[in-house]
mmCIF file of C-alpha atoms in Angstrom:
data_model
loop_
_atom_site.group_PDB
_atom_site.id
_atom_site.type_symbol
_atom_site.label_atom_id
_atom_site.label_comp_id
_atom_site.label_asym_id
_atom_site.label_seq_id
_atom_site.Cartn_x
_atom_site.Cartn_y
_atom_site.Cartn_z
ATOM 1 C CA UNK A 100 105.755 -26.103 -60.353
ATOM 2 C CA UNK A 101 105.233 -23.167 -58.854
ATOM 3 C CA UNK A 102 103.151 -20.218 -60.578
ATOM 4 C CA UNK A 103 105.802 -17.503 -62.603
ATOM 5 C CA UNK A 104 102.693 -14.851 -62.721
ATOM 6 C CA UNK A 105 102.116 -15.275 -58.394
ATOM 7 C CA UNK A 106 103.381 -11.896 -56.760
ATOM 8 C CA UNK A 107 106.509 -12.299 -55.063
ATOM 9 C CA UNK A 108 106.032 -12.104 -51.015
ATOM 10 C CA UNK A 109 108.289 -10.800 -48.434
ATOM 11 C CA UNK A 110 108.872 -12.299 -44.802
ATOM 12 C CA UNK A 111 110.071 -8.719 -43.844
ATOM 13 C CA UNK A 112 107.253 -6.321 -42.094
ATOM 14 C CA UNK A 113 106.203 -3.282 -43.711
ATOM 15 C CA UNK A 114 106.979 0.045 -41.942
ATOM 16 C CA UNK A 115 104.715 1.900 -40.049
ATOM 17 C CA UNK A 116 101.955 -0.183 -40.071
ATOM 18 C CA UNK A 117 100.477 -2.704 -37.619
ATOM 19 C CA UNK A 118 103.215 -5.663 -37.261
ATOM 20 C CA UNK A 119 105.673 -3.364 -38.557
ATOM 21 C CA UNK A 120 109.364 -2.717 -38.178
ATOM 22 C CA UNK A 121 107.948 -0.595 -34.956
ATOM 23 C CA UNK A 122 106.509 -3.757 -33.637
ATOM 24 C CA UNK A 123 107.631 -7.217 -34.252
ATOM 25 C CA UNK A 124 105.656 -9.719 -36.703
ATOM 26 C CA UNK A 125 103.122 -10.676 -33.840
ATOM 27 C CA UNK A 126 101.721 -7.182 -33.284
ATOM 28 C CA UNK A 127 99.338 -7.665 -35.998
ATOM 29 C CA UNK A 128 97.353 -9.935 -34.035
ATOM 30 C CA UNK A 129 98.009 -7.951 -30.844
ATOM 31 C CA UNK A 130 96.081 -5.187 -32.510
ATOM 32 C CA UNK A 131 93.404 -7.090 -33.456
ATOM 33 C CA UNK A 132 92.580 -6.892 -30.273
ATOM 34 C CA UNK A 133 91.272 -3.818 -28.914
ATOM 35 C CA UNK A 134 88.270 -4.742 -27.565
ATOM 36 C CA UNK A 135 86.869 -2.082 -24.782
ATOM 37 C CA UNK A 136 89.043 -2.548 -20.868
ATOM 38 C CA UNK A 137 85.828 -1.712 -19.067
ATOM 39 C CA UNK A 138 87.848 0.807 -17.916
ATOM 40 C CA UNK A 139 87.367 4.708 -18.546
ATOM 41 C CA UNK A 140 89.512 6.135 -20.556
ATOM 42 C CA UNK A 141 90.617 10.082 -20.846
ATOM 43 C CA UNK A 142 92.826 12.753 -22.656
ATOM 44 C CA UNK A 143 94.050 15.293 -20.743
ATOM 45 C CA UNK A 144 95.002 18.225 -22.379
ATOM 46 C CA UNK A 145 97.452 20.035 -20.397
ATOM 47 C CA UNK A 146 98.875 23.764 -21.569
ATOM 48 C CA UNK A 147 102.476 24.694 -21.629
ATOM 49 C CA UNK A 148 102.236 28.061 -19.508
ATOM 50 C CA UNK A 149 101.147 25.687 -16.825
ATOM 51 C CA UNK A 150 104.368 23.803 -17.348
ATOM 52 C CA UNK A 151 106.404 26.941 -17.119
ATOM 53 C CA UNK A 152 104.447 28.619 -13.666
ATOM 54 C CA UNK A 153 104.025 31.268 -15.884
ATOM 55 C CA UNK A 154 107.386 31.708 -16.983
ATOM 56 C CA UNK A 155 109.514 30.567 -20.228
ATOM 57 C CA UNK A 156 110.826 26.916 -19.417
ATOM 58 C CA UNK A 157 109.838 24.810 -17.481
ATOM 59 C CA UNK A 158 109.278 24.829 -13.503
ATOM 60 C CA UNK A 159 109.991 21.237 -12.391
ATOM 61 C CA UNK A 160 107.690 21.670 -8.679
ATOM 62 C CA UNK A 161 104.755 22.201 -11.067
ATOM 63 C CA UNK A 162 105.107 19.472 -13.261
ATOM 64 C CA UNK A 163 105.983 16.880 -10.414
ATOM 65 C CA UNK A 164 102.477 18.509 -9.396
ATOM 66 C CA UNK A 165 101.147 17.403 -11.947
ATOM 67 C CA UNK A 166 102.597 13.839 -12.292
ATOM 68 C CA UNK A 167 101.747 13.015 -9.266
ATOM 69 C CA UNK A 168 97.815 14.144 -9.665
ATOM 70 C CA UNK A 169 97.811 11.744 -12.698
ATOM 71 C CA UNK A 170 99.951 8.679 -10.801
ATOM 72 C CA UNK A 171 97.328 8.748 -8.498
ATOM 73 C CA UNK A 172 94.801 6.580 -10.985
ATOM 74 C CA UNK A 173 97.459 3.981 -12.251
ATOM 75 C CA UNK A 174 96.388 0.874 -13.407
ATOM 76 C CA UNK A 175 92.479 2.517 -12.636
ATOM 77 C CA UNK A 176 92.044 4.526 -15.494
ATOM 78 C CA UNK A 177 93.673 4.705 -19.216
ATOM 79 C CA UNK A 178 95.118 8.004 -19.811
ATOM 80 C CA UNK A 179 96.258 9.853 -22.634
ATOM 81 C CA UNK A 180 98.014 13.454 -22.393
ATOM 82 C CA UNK A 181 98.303 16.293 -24.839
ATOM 83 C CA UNK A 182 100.852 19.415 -23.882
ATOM 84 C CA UNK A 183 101.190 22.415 -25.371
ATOM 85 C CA UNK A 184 104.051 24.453 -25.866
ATOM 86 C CA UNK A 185 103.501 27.987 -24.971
ATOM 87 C CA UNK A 186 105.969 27.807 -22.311
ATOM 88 C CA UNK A 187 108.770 27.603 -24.574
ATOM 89 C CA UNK A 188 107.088 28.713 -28.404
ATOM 90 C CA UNK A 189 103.720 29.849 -29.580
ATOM 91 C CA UNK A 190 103.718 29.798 -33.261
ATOM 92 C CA UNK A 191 100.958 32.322 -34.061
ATOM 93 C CA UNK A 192 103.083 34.656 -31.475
ATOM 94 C CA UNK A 193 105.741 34.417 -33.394
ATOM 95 C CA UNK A 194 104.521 34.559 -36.727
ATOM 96 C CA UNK A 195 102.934 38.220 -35.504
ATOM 97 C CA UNK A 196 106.340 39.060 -34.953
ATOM 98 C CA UNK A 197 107.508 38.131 -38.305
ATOM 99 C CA UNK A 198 108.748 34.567 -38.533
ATOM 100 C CA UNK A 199 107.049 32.173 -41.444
ATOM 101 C CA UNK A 200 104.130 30.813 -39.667
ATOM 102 C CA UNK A 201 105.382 27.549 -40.757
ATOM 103 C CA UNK A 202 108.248 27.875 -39.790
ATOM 104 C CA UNK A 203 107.073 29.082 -36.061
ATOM 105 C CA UNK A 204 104.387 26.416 -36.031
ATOM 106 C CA UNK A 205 107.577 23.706 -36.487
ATOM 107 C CA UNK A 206 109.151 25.807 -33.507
ATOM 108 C CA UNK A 207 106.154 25.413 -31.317
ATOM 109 C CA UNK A 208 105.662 21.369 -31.881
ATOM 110 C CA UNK A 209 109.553 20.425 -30.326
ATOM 111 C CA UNK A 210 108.513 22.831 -27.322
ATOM 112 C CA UNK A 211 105.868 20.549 -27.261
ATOM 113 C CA UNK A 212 108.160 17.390 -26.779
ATOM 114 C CA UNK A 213 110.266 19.233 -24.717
ATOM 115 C CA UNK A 214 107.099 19.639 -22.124
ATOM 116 C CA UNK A 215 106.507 15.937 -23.031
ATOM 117 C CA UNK A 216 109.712 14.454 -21.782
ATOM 118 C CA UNK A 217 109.765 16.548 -18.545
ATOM 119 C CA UNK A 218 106.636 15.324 -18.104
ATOM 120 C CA UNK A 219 107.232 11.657 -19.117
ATOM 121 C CA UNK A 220 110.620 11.783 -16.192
ATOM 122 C CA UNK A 221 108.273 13.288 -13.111
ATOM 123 C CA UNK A 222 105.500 10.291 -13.907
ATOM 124 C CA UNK A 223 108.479 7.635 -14.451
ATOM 125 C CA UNK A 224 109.682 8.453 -11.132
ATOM 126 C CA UNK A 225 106.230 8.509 -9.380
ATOM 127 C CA UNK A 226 106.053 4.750 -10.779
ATOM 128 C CA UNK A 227 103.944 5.151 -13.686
ATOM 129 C CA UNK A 228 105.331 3.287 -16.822
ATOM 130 C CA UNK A 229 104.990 6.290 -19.503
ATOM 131 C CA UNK A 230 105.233 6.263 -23.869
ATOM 132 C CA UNK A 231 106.050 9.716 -25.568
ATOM 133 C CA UNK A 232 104.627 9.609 -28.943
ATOM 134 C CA UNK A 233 105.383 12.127 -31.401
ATOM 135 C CA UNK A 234 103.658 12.955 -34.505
ATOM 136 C CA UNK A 235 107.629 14.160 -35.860
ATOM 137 C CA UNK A 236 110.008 11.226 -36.189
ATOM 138 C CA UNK A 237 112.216 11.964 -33.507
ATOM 139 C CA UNK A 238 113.464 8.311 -32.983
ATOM 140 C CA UNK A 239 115.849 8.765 -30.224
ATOM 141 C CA UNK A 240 113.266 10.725 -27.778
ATOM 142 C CA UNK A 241 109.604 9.299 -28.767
ATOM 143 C CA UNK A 242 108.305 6.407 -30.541
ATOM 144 C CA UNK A 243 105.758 7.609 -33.730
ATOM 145 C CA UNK A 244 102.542 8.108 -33.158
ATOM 146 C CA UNK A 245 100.481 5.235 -34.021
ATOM 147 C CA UNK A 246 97.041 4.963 -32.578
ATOM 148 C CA UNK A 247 96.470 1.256 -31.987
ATOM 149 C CA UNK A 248 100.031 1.068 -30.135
ATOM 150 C CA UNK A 249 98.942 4.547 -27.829
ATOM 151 C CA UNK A 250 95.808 2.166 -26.841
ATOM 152 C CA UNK A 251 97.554 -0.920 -26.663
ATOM 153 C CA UNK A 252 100.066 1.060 -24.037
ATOM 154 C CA UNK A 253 97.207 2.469 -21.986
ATOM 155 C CA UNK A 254 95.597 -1.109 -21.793
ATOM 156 C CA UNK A 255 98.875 -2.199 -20.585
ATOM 157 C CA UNK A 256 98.543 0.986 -17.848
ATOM 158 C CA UNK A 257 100.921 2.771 -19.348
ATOM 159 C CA UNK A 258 100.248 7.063 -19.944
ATOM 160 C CA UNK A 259 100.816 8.091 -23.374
ATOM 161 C CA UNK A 260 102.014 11.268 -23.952
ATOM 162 C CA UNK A 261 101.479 12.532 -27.592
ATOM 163 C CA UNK A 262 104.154 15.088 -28.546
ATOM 164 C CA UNK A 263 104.486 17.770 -31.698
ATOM 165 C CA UNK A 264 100.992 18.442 -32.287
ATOM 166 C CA UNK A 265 99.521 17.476 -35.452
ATOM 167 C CA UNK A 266 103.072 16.969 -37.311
ATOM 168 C CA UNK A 267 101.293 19.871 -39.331
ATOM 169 C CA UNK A 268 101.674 23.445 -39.004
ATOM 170 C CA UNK A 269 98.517 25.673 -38.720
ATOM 171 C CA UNK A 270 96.552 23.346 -35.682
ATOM 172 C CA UNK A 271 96.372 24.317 -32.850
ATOM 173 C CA UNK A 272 96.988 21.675 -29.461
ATOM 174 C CA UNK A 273 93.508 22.101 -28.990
ATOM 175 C CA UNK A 274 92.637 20.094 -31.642
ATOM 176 C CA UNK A 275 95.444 17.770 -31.778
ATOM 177 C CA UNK A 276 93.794 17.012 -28.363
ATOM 178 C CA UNK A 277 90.357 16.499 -29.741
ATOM 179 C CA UNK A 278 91.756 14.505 -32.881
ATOM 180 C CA UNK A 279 93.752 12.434 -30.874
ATOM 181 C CA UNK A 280 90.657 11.732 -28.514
ATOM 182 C CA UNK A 281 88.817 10.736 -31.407
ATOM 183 C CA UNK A 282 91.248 8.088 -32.771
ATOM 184 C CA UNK A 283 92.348 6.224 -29.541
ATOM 185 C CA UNK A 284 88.083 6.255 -28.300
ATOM 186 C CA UNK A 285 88.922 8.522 -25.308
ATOM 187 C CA UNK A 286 85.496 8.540 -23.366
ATOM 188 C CA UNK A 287 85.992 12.572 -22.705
ATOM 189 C CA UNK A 288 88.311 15.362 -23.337
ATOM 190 C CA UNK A 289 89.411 16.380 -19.955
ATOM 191 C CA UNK A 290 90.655 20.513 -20.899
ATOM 192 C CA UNK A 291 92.928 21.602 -17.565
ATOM 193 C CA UNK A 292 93.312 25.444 -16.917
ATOM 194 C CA UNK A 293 94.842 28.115 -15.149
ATOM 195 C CA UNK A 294 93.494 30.726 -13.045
ATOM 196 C CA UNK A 295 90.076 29.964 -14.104
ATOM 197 C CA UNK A 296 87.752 26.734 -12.425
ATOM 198 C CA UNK A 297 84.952 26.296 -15.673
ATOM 199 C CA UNK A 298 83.235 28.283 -18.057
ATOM 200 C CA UNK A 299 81.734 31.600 -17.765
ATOM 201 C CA UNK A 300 79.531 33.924 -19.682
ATOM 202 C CA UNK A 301 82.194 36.452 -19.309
ATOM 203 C CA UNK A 302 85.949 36.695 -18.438
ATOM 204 C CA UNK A 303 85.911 36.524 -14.613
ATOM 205 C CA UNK A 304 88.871 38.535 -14.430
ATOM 206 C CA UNK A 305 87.629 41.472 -16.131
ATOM 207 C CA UNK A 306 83.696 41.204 -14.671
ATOM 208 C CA UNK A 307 83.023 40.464 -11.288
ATOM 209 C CA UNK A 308 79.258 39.326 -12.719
ATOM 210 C CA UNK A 309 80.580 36.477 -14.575
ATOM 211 C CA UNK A 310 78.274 32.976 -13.934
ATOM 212 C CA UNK A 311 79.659 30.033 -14.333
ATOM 213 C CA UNK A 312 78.402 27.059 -16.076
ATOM 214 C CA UNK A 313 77.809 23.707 -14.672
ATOM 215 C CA UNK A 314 76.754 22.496 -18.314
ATOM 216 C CA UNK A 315 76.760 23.853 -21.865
ATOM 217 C CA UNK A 316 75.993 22.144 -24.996
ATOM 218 C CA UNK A 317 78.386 23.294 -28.102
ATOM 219 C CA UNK A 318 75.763 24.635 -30.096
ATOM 220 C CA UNK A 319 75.312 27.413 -26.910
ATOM 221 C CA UNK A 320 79.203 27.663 -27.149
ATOM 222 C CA UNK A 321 79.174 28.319 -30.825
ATOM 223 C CA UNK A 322 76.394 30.461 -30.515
ATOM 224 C CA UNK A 323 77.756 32.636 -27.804
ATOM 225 C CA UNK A 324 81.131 32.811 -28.936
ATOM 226 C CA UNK A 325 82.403 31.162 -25.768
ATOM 227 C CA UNK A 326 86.015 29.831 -26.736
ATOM 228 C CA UNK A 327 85.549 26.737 -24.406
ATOM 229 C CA UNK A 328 88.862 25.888 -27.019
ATOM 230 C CA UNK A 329 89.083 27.006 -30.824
ATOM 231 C CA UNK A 330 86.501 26.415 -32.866
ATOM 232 C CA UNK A 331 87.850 23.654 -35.178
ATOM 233 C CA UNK A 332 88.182 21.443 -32.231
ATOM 234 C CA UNK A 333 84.743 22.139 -30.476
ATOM 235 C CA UNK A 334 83.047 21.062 -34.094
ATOM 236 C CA UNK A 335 85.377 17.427 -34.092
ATOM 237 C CA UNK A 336 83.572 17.059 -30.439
ATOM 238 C CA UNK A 337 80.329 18.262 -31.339
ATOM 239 C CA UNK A 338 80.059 16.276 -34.604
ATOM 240 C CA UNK A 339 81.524 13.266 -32.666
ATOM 241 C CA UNK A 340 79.598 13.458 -29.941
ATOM 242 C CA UNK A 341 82.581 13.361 -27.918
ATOM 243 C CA UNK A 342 82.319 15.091 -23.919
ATOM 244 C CA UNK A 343 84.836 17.198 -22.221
ATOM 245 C CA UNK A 344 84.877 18.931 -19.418
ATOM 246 C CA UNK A 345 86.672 21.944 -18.767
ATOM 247 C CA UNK A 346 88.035 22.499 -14.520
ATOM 248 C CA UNK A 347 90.649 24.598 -12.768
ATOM 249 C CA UNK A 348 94.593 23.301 -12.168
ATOM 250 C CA UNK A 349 94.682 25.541 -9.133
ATOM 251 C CA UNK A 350 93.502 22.910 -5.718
ATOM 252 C CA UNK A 351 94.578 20.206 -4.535
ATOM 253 C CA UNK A 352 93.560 17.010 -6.109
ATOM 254 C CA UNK A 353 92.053 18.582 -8.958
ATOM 255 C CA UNK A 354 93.494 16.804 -11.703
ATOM 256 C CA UNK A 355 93.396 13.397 -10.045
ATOM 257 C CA UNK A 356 89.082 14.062 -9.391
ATOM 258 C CA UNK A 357 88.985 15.332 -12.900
ATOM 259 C CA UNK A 358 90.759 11.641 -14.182
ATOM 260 C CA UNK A 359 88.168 9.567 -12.034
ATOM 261 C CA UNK A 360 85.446 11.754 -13.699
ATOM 262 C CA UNK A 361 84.291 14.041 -10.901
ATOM 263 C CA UNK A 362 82.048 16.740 -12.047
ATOM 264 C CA UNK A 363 84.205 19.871 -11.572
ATOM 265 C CA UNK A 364 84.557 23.280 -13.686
ATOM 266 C CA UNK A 365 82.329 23.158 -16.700
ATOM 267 C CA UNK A 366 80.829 19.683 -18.255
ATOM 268 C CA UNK A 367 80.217 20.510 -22.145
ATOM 269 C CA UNK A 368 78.528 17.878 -23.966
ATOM 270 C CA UNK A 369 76.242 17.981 -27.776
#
């Protein structure tokens, strides 16, 4: 007979978890394992102005640029992408300017997926099987982000692309990228810029004395004030002990010797 007090059980997956509605009843055991590729394995955090050539929207030559840089090491190297949005929105901009900061940080995070799915169509048509994930339940555009399916894609040579920041207003991409680093065991942060190849001990714009660094530790970043990226993200890396390296957009190749882990620009380490 069986027991009246025994807690009723359900065939039907939970949501949002591993094995999931998401995923099918056998993910659960796909999960299980995650054991290291061998491989190396990156985030590349990628700004919005260099999505837009410096211009509101996006310029499709540059991303295709771009795409192609990163198509370059498929099925050689697991990589994960953060974009910003500053092409389209920047939330602290336009909170200056008097929108809710909330609200404006909301604004910023869909210009975000917008630079994710331009992105996504240049690497789908270089040949490079591609996952937006978005931390905003967008259904239609992006799965949700879930950690152990991003690294489950990338072992499967797939890019993941993680959309809408943090899902949270008041973080900046630049620690969505480090956070995101963190959970999917990215070997390094891999920080792309414009119009600037490292770190220096000075804007090299604005002094023509400016040295560049090879190597800095955090702790010399946080001492010196040098925003290698804002502070709440350099302390996840530091604390982590979690490398990045910070190199230049502008040259050909750049991106693609930065994702085979070439020493270029500045390597910043604990």
């Amino acid at each position: 007979m069986p027991d009246q007090h025994a807690p009723e059980t359900s065939s039907t997956p939970t949501i949002n978890t591993p094995g999931g509605l998401q995923d099918g009843p056998d993910a659960q055991q796909r999960y299980n394992s995650t054991a290291p590729s061998g491989r190396r394995r990156v985030l590349l955090k990628l700004s919005g102005e260099v999505f837009g050539g410096g211009k509101v929207g996006i310029d499709p030559a540059t991303v295709r640029f771009v795409a192609e840089q990163i198509a370059a090491v498929k099925n050689t190297i697991e990589v994960a992408v953060v974009v910003g949005g500053g092409n389209f929105f920047r939330g602290a901009e336009l909170s200056e300017n008097g929108m809710d900061r909330r609200r404006a940080d909301y604004m910023g995070m869909l210009g975000t997926v917008m630079n994710c799915l331009a992105l996504q169509d240049f690497l789908l048509q270089a040949g490079v099987d591609t996952r937006v994930q978005s931390a905003i339940s967008m259904e239609q555009v992006a799965e949700p982000y879930i950690p152990l399916r991003a690294i489950r894609h990338m072992q499967k040579n797939r890019v993941v692309i993680f959309g809408a920041g943090t899902g949270l207003p008041y973080f900046s991409t630049d620690t969505v990228a480090a956070q995101r680093a963190l959970e999917i065991g990215a070997d390094e942060v891999l920080m792309a810029k414009s119009g600037v190849d490292g770190v220096y001990t000075a804007d090299p714009k604005k002094d023509p004395t400016a040295e560049k660094y090879d190597r800095l530790t955090y702790d010399d970043a946080l001492l010196k004030n040098i925003r290698v990226m804002d502070l709440t993200a350099m302390t996840m890396c530091k604390d982590n002990d979690l490398p990045m390296m910070v190199f230049g957009m502008e040259g050909d190749g750049n991106v693609t010797r930065a994702l085979r882990g070439e020493r270029i620009g500045t390597t910043v380490t604990v």
